[in-house]
Short mmCIF file of C-alpha atoms and ligand atoms in Angstrom, two decimals:
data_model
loop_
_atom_site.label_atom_id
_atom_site.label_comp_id
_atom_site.label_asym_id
_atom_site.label_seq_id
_atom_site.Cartn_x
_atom_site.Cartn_y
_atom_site.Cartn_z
CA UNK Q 1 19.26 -1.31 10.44
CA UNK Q 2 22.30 -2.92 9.06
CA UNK Q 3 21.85 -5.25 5.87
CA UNK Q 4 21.60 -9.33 7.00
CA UNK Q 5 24.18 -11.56 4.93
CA UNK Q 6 21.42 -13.57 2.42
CA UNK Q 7 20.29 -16.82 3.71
CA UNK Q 8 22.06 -19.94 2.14
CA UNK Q 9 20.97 -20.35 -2.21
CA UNK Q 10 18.63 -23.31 -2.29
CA UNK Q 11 17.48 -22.69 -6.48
CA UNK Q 12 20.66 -20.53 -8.05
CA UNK Q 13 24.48 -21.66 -7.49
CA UNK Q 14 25.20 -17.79 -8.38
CA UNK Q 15 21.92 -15.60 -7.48
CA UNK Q 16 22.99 -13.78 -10.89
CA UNK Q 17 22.15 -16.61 -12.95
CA UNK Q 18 18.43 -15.95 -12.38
CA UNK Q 19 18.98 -12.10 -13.62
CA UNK Q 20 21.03 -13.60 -16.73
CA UNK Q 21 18.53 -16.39 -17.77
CA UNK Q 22 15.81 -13.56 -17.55
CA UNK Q 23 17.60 -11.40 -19.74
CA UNK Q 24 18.64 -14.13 -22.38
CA UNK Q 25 14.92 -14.87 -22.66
CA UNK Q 26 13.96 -10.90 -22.79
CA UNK Q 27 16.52 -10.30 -25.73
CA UNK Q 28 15.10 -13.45 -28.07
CA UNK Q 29 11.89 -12.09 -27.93
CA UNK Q 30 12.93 -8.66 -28.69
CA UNK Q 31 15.19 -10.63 -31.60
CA UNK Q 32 18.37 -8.45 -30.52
CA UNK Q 33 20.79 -9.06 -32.62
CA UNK Q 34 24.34 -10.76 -31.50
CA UNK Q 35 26.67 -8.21 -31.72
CA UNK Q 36 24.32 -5.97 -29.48
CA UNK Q 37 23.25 -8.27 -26.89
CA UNK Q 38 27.23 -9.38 -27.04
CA UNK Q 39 27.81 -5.83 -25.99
CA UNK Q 40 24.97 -5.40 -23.32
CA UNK Q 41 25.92 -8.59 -21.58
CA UNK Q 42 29.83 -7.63 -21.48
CA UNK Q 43 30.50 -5.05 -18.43
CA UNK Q 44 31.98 -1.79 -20.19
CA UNK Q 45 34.89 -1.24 -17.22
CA UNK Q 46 35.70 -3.54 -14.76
CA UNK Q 47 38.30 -1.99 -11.76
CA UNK Q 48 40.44 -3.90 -8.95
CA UNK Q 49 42.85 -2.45 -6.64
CA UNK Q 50 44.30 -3.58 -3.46
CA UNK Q 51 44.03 -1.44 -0.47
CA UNK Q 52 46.68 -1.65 1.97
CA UNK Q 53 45.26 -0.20 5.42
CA UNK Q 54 47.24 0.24 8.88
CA UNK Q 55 44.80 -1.60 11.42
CA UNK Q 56 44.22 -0.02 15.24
CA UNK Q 57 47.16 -2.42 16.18
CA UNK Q 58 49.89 -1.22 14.04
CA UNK Q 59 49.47 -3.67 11.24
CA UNK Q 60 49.02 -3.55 7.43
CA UNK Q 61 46.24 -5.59 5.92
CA UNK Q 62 45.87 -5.52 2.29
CA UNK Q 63 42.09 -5.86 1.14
CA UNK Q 64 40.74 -6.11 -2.26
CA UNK Q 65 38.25 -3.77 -3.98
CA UNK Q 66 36.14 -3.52 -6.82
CA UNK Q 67 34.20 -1.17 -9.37
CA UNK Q 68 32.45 -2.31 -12.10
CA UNK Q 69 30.45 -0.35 -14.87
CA UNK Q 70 27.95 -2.40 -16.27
CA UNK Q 71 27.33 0.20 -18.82
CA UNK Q 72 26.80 3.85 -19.47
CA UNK Q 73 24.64 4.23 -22.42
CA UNK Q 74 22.01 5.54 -20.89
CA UNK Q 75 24.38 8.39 -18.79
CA UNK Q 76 27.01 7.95 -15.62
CA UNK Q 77 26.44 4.80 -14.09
CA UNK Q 78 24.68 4.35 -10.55
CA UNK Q 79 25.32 1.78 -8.03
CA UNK Q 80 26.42 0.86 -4.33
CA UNK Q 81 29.15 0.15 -2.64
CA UNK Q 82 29.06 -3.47 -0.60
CA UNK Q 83 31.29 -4.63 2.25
CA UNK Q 84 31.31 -7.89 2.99
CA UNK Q 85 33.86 -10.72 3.30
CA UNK Q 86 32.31 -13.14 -0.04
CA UNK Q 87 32.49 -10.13 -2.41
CA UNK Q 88 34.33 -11.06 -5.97
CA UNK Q 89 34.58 -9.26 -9.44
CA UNK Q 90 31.84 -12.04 -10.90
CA UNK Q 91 29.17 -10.91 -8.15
CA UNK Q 92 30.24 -7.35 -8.27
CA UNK Q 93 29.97 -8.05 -12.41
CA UNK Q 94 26.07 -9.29 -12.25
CA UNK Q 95 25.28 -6.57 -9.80
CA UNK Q 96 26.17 -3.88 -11.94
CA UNK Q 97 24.24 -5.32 -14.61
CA UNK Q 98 21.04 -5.89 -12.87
CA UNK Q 99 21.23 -1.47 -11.68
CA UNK Q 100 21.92 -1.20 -15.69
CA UNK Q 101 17.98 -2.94 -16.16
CA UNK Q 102 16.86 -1.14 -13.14
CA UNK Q 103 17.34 2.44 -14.22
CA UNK Q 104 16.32 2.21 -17.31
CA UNK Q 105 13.29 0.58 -16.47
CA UNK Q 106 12.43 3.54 -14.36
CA UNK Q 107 13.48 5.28 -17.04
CA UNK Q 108 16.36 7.38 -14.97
CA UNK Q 109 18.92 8.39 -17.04
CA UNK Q 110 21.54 6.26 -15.61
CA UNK Q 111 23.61 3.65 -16.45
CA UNK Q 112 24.75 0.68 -13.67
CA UNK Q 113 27.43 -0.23 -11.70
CA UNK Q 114 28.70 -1.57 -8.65
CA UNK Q 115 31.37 -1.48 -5.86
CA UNK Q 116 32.70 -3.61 -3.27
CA UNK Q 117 35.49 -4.41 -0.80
CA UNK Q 118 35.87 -7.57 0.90
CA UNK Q 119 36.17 -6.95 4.46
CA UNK Q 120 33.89 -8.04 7.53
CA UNK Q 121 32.89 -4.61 8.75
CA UNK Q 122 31.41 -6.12 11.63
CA UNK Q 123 35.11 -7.35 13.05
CA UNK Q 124 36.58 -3.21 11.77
CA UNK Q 125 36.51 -0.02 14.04
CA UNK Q 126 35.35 2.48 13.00
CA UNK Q 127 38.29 4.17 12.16
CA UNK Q 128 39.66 0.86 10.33
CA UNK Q 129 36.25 1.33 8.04
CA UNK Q 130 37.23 5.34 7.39
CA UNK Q 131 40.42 4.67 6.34
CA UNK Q 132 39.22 1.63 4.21
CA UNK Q 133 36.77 4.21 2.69
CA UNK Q 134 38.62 6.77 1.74
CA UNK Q 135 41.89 4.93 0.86
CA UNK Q 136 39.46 3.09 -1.58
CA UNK Q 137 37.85 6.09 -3.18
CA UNK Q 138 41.09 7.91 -3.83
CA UNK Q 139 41.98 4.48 -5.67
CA UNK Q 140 38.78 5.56 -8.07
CA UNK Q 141 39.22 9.01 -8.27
CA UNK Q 142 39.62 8.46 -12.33
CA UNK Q 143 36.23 6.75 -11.96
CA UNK Q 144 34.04 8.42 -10.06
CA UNK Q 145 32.37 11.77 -10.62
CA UNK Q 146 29.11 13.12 -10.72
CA UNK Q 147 29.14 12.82 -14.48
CA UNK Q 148 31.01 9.64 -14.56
CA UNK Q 149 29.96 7.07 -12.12
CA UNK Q 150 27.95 7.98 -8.84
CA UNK Q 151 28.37 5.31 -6.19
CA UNK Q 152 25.65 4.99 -2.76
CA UNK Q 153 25.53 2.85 -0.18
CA UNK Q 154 25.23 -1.39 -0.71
CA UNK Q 155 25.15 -4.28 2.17
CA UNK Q 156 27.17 -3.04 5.06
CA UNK Q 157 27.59 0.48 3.93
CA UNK Q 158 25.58 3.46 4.67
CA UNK Q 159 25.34 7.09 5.28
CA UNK Q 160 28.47 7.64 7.29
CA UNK Q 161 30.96 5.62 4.77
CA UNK Q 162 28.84 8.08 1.90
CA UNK Q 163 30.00 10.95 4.09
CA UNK Q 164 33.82 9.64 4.00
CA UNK Q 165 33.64 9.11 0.60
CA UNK Q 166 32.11 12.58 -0.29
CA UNK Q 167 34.97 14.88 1.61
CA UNK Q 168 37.76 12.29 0.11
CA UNK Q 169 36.64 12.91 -3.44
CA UNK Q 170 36.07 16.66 -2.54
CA UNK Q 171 39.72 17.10 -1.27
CA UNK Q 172 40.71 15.66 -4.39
CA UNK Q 173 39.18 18.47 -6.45
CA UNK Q 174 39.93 21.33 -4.21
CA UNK Q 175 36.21 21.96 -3.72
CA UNK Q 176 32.60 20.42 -2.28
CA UNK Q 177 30.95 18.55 -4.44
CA UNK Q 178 28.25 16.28 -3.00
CA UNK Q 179 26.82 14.95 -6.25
CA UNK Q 180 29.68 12.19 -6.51
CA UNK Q 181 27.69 10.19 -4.25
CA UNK Q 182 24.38 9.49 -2.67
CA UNK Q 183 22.75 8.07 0.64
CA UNK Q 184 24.91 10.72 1.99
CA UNK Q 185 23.49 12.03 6.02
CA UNK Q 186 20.84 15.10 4.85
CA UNK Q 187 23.37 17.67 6.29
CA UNK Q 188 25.80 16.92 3.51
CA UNK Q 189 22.78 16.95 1.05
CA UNK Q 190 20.87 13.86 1.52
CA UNK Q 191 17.36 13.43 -0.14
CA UNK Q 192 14.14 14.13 2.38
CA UNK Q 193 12.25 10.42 1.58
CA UNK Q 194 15.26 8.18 0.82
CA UNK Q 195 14.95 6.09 3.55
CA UNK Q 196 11.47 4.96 3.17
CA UNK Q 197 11.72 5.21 -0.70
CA UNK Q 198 12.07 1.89 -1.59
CA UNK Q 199 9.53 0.64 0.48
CA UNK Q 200 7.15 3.08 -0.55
CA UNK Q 201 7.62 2.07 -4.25
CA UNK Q 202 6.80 -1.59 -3.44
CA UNK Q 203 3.72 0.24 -1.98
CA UNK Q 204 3.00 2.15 -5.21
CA UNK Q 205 3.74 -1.14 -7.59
CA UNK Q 206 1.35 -3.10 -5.08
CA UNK Q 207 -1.44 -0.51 -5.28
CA UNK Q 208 -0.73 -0.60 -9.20
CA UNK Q 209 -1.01 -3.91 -9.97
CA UNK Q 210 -4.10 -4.84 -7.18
CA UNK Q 211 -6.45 -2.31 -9.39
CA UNK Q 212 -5.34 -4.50 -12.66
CA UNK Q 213 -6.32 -7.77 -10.74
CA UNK Q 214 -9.25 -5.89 -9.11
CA UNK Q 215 -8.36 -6.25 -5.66
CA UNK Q 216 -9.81 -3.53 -3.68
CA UNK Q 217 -6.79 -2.41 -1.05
CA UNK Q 218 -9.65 -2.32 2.06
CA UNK Q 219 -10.53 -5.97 1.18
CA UNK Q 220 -7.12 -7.08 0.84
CA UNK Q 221 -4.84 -9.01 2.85
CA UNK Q 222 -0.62 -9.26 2.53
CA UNK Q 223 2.17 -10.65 4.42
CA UNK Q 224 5.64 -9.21 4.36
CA UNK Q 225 8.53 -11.23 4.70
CA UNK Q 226 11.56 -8.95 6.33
CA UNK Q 227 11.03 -6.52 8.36
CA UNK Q 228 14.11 -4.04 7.43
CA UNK Q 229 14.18 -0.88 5.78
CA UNK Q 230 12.40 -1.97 2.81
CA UNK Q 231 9.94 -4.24 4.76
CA UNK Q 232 8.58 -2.50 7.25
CA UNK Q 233 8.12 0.65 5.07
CA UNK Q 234 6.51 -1.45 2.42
CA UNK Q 235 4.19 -2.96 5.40
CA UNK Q 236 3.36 0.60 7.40
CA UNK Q 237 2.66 2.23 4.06
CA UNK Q 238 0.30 -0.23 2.54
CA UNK Q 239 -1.42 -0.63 6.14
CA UNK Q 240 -1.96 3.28 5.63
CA UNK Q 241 -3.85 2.32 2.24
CA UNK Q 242 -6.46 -0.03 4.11
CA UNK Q 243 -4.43 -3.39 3.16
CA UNK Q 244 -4.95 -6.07 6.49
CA UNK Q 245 -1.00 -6.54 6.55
CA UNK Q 246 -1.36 -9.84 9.16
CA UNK Q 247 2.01 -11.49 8.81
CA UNK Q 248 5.64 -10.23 9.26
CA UNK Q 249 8.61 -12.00 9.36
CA UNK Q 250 12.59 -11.42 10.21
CA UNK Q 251 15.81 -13.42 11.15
CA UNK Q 252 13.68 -14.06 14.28
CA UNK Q 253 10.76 -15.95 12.83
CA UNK Q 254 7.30 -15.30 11.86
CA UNK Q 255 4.27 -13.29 13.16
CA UNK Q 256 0.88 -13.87 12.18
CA UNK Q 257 -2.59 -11.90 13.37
CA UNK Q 258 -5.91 -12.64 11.45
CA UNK Q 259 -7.09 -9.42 12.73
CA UNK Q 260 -4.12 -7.59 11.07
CA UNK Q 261 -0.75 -6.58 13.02
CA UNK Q 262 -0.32 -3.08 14.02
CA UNK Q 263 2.83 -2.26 11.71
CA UNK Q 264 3.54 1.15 13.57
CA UNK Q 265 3.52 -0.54 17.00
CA UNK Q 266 5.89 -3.41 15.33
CA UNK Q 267 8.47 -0.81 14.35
CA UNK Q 268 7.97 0.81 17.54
CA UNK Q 269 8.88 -2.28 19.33
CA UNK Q 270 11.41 -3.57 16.87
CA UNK Q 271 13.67 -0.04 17.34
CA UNK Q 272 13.37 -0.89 20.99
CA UNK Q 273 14.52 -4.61 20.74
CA UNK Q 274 18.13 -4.39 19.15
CA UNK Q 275 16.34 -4.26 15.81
CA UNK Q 276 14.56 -7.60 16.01
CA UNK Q 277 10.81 -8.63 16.58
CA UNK Q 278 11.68 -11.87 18.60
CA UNK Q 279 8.60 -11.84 21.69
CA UNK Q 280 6.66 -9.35 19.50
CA UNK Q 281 3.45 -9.18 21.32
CA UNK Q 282 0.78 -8.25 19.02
CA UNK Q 283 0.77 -11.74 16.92
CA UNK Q 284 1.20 -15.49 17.20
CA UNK Q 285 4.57 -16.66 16.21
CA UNK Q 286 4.59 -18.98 13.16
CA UNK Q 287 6.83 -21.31 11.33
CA UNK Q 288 9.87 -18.68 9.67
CA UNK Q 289 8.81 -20.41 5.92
CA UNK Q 290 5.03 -20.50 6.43
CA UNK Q 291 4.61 -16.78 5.80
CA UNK Q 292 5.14 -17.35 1.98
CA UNK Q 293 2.46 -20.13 2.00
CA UNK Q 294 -0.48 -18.01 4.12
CA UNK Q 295 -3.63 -17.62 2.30
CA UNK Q 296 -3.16 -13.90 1.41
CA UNK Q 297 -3.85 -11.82 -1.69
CA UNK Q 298 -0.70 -10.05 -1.48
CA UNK Q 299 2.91 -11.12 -0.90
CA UNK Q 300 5.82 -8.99 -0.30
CA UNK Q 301 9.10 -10.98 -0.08
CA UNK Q 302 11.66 -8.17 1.44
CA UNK Q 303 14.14 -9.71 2.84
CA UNK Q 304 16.88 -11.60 0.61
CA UNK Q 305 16.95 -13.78 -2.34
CA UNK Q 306 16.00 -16.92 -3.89
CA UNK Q 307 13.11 -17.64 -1.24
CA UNK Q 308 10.72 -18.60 -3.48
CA UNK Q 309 12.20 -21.72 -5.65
CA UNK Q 310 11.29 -25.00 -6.80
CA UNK Q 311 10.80 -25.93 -3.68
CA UNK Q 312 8.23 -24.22 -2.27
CA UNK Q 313 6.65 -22.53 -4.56
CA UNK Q 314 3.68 -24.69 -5.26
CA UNK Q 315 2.47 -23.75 -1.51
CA UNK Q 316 1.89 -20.19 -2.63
CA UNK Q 317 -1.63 -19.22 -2.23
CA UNK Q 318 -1.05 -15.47 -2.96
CA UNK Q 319 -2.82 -14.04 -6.15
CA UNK Q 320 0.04 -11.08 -6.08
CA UNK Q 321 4.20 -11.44 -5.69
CA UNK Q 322 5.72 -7.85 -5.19
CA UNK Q 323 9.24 -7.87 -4.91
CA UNK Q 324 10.77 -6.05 -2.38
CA UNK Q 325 14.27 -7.73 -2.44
CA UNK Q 326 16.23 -8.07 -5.21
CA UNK Q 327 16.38 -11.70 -6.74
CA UNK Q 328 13.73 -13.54 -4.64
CA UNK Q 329 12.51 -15.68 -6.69
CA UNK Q 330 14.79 -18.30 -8.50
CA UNK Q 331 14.33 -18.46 -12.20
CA UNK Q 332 13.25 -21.92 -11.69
CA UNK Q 333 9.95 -21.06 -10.01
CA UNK Q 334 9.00 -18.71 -12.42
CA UNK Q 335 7.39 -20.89 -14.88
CA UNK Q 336 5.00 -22.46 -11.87
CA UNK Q 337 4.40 -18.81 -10.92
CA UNK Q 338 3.33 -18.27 -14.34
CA UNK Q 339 1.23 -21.07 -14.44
CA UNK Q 340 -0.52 -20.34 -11.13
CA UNK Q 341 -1.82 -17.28 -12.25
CA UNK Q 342 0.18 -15.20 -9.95
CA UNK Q 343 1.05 -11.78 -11.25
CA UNK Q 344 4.35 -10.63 -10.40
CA UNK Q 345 5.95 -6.81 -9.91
CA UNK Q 346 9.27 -8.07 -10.25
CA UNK Q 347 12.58 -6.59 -8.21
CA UNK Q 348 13.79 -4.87 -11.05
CA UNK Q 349 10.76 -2.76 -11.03
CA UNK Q 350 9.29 -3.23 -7.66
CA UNK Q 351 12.14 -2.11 -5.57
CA UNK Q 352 13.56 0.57 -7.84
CA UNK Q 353 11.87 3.74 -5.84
CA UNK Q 354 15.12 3.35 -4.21
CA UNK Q 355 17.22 4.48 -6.54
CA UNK Q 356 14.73 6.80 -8.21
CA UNK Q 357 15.32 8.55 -5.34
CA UNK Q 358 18.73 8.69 -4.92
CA UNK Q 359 18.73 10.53 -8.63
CA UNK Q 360 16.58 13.00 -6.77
CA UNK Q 361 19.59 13.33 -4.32
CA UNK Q 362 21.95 13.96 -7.53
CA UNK Q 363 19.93 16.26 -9.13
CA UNK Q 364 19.26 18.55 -5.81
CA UNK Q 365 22.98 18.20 -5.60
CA UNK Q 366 23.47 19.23 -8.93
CA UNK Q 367 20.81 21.93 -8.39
CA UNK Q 368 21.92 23.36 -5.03
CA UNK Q 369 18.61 23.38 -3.95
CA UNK Q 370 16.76 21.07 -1.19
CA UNK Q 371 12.82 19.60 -2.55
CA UNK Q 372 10.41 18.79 0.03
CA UNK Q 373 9.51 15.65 1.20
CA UNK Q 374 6.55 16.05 -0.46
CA UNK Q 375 7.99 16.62 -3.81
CA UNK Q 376 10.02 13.85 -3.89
CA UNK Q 377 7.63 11.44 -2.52
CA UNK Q 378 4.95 12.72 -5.38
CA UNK Q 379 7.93 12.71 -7.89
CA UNK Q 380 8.44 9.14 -7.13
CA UNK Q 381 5.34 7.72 -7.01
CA UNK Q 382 4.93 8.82 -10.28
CA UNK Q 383 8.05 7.45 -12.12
CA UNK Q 384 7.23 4.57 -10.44
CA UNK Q 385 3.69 4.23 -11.42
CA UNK Q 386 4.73 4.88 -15.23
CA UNK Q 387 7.09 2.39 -15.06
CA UNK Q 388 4.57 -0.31 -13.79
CA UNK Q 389 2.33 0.96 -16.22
CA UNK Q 390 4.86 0.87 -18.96
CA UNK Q 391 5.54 -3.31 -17.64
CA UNK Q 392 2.29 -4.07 -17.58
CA UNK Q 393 1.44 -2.70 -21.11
CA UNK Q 394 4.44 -4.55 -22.24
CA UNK Q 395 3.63 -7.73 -20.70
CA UNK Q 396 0.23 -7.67 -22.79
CA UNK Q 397 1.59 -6.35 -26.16
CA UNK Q 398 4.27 -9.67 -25.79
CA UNK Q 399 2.04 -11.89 -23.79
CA UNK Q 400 4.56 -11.78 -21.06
CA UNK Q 401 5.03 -12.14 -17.68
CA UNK Q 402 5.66 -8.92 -16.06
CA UNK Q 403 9.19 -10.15 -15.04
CA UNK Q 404 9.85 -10.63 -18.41
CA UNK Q 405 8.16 -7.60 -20.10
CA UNK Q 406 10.31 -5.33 -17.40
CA UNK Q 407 13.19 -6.85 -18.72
CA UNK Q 408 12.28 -6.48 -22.20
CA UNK Q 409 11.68 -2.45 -21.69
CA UNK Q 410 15.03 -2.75 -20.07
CA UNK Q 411 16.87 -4.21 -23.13
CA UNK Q 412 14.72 -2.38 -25.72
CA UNK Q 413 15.88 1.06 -24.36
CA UNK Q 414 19.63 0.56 -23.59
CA UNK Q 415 19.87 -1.49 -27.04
CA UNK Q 416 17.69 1.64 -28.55
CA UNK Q 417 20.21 4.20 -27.16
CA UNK Q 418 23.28 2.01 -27.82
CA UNK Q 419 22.13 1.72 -31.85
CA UNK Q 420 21.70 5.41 -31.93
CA UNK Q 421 25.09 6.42 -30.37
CA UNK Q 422 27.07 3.84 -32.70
CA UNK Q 423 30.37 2.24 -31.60
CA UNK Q 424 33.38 1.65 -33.17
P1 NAD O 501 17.69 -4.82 6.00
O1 NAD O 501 18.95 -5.41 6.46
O2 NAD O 501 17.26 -3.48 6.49
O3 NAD O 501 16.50 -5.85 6.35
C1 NAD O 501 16.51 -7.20 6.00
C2 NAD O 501 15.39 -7.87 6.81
O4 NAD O 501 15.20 -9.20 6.34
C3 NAD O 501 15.69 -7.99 8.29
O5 NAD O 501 14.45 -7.81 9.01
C4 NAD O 501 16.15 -9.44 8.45
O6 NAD O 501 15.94 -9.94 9.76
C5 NAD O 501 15.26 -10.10 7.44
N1 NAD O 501 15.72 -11.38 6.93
C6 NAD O 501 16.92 -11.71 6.41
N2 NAD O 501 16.93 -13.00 6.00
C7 NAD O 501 15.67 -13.46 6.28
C8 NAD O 501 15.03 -14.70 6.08
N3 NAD O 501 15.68 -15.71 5.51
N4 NAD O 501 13.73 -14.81 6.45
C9 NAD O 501 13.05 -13.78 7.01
N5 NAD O 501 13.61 -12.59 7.21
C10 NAD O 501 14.90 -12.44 6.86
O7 NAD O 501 17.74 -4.82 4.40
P2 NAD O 501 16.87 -3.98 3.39
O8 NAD O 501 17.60 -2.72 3.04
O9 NAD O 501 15.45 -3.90 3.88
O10 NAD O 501 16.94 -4.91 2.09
C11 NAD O 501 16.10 -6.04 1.93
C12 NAD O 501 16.16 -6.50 0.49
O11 NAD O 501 15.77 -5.44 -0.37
C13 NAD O 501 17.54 -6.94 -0.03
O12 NAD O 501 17.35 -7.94 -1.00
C14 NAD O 501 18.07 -5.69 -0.71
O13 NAD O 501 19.05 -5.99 -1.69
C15 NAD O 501 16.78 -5.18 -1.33
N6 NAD O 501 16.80 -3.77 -1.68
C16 NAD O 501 17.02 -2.80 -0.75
C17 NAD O 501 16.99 -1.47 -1.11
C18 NAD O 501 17.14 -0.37 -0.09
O14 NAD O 501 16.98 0.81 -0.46
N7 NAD O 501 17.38 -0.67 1.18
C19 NAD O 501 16.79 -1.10 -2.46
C20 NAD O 501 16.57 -2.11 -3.41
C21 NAD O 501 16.58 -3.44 -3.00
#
């Protein structure tokens, strides 16, 4: 399913700012000094080029794209590649910052970036998107490499424009090499378990931080707002693990069962219905915004960001946020969060199975050699549950949130790493 443009900002002018605020308050408590959070907060390489494509009617468009390097302390940098027509340097800029926190959270050995070209690949042929794609990764050919920067797939990209880029790069250096890039189709050395992997760590953090608050997962309850890749994974995998999953939500509206909804026969029906769960029979349609007020223990917000703000978030009743999107809650609502109660497993931790997967990809790549699903699901579940672990820990030795504490191990290691190397 293709990635939904976020709904309009109602807390944050720039989604970003939330990330930024977070990590100002992360770095005084660690007391980093200035020079070094001057350095973390500046992007280490930032890249624009214009792209001038012949169109299926004869024309020349010129489009604009972008690479950023957040940093790469910590190794090459990670991050995807977006297409969309409201990309510009200062989003591309935060972006890559926020996959610099999530790696090394994780504790991958990554660094962060991110790409982008704006373009409306909805209104593009297919062939106008391949030669977009590959005229845009011979424009980084000094940038990317499997030991330099490895991009992957972002809003509006996905296996196929991996596949472009991966035989562009390759004809560049006169041979295969597959590690430049993942979310790449398995035949060209995709990872078994990437597309359910960031749903499955929500699963994992959710499991993690319900046996802190004591929740048993057969007494539970959760809603799940989104129903996408991360979504409904998140929702089918913690329905496996006894939790009553009885709302679910998309662009469509809301669906709430008391009883519970069965997720498989939601998925079943959504891949059936262009993608969408409008007239999904096994629930009661409810108001779109009421699924983040139900009286649950667990909420999974998977859909887009800054859906929980000021606004609305004295109406939640849940005892347990677990991010499944990146940035959905606005920095404003985390001090009422806070004093709610609510624990939070915050995006930066949450939602980062994804990419701890995608490293798999890189280093089977890098191995020649294929794991089993099995492996790489049991692989991830445990980086992820050390990382959680590692949060939660944190959170108590600063008496912390957890967003905060997973920012603070975030800062603490790059800084670490950055003191140790030296500059100039
Ligand atoms: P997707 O496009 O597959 O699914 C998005 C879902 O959210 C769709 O069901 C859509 O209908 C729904 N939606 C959009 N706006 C909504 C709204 N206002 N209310 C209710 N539902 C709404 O996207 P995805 O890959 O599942 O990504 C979801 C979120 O997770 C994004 O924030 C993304 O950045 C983040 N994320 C994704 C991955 C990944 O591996 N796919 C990794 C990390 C973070």
């Amino acid at each position: 399913m293709g990635y939904i443009e976020p709904a309009p900002l109602k807390d944050e002018k720039n989604p970003f700012e939330a990330m930024m605020s977070r990590f100002h308050i992360a770095s005084q408590i660690l007391g980093i000094d200035d020079e070094v959070y001057n350095v973390l907060k500046s992007p280490a390489k930032q890249v624009i080029v214009s792209l001038p494509i012949t169109m299926d009617d004869g024309s020349i468009r010129v489009f604009d794209g972008y690479r950023v390097i957040h940093s790469n302390i910590l190794g090459p940098s990670k991050g995807g590649i977006r297409f969309d027509p409201g990309v510009n340097i200062d989003e591309v800029k935060a972006l890559a910052a926020w996959m610099t926190w999530k790696c090394a959270v994780v504790d991958i050995p990554y660094g962060g970036a991110k790409g982008g070209i704006q373009c409306n690949p909805r209104e593009m042929s297919s062939g106008e998107i391949e030669r977009l794609m590959r005229a845009y990764t011979l424009s980084m050919v000094e940038i990317f490499g499997p030991d330099r920067d490895i991009p992957a797939p972002d809003m509006g990209t996905g296996p196929k424009e991996m596949a472009w880029l991966m035989d562009e790069y390759s004809r560049t250096q006169g041979m295969t090499i597959n590690s430049v890039v993942t979310g790449k189709p398995l035949v060209l050395g995709g990872s078994l378990g990437r597309t359910e992997a960031t749903g499955r760590g929500v699963m994992v953090s959710a499991l993690a931080a319900m046996e802190k608050l004591k929740i048993n997962p057969y007494k539970a309850t959760c809603a799940v707002q989104g129903f996408g890749n991360v979504g409904s994974f998140a929702a089918l995998l913690l329905a496996e693990r006894g939790v009553k999953v009885v709302a679910i939500s998309d662009l469509s509206g809301a669906y709430h069962n008391a009883n519970g909804i069965d997720i498989q026969a939601a998925i079943e029906y959504r891949n059936s219905n262009n993608g969408t769960l409008t007239g999904f029979p096994g629930a009661e349609m409810i108001g779109g915004d009421e699924i983040l007020s139900l009286e649950v223990d667990v909420l999974v917000p998977a859909a887009t960001e800054d859906v929980i703000t000021s606004q609305n978030v004295e109406s939640i009743k849940a005892k347990l946020i677990v991010e499944g999107a990146n940035g959905p809650t606005s920095a404003k609502a985390d001090n009422v969060i806070n004093d709610k109660g609510i624990m939070v497993a915050p995006d930066i931790l949450a939602n980062a199975g994804g990419v701890t997967v995608s490293y798999f990809e890189w280093v089977q790549n890098r191995l020649g050699y294929k794991w089993t699903g099995e492996r790489v699901n049991r692989r991830s579940d445990r980086i992820m549950k050390d990382a959680f672990d590692n949060v939660y820990n944190t959170s108590k030795e600063y008496n912390v949130s957890m967003r905060i504490a997973a920012y603070i191990v975030a800062i603490d290691k790059v800084a670490k790493t950055y003191k140790y190397r030296g500059g100039y």
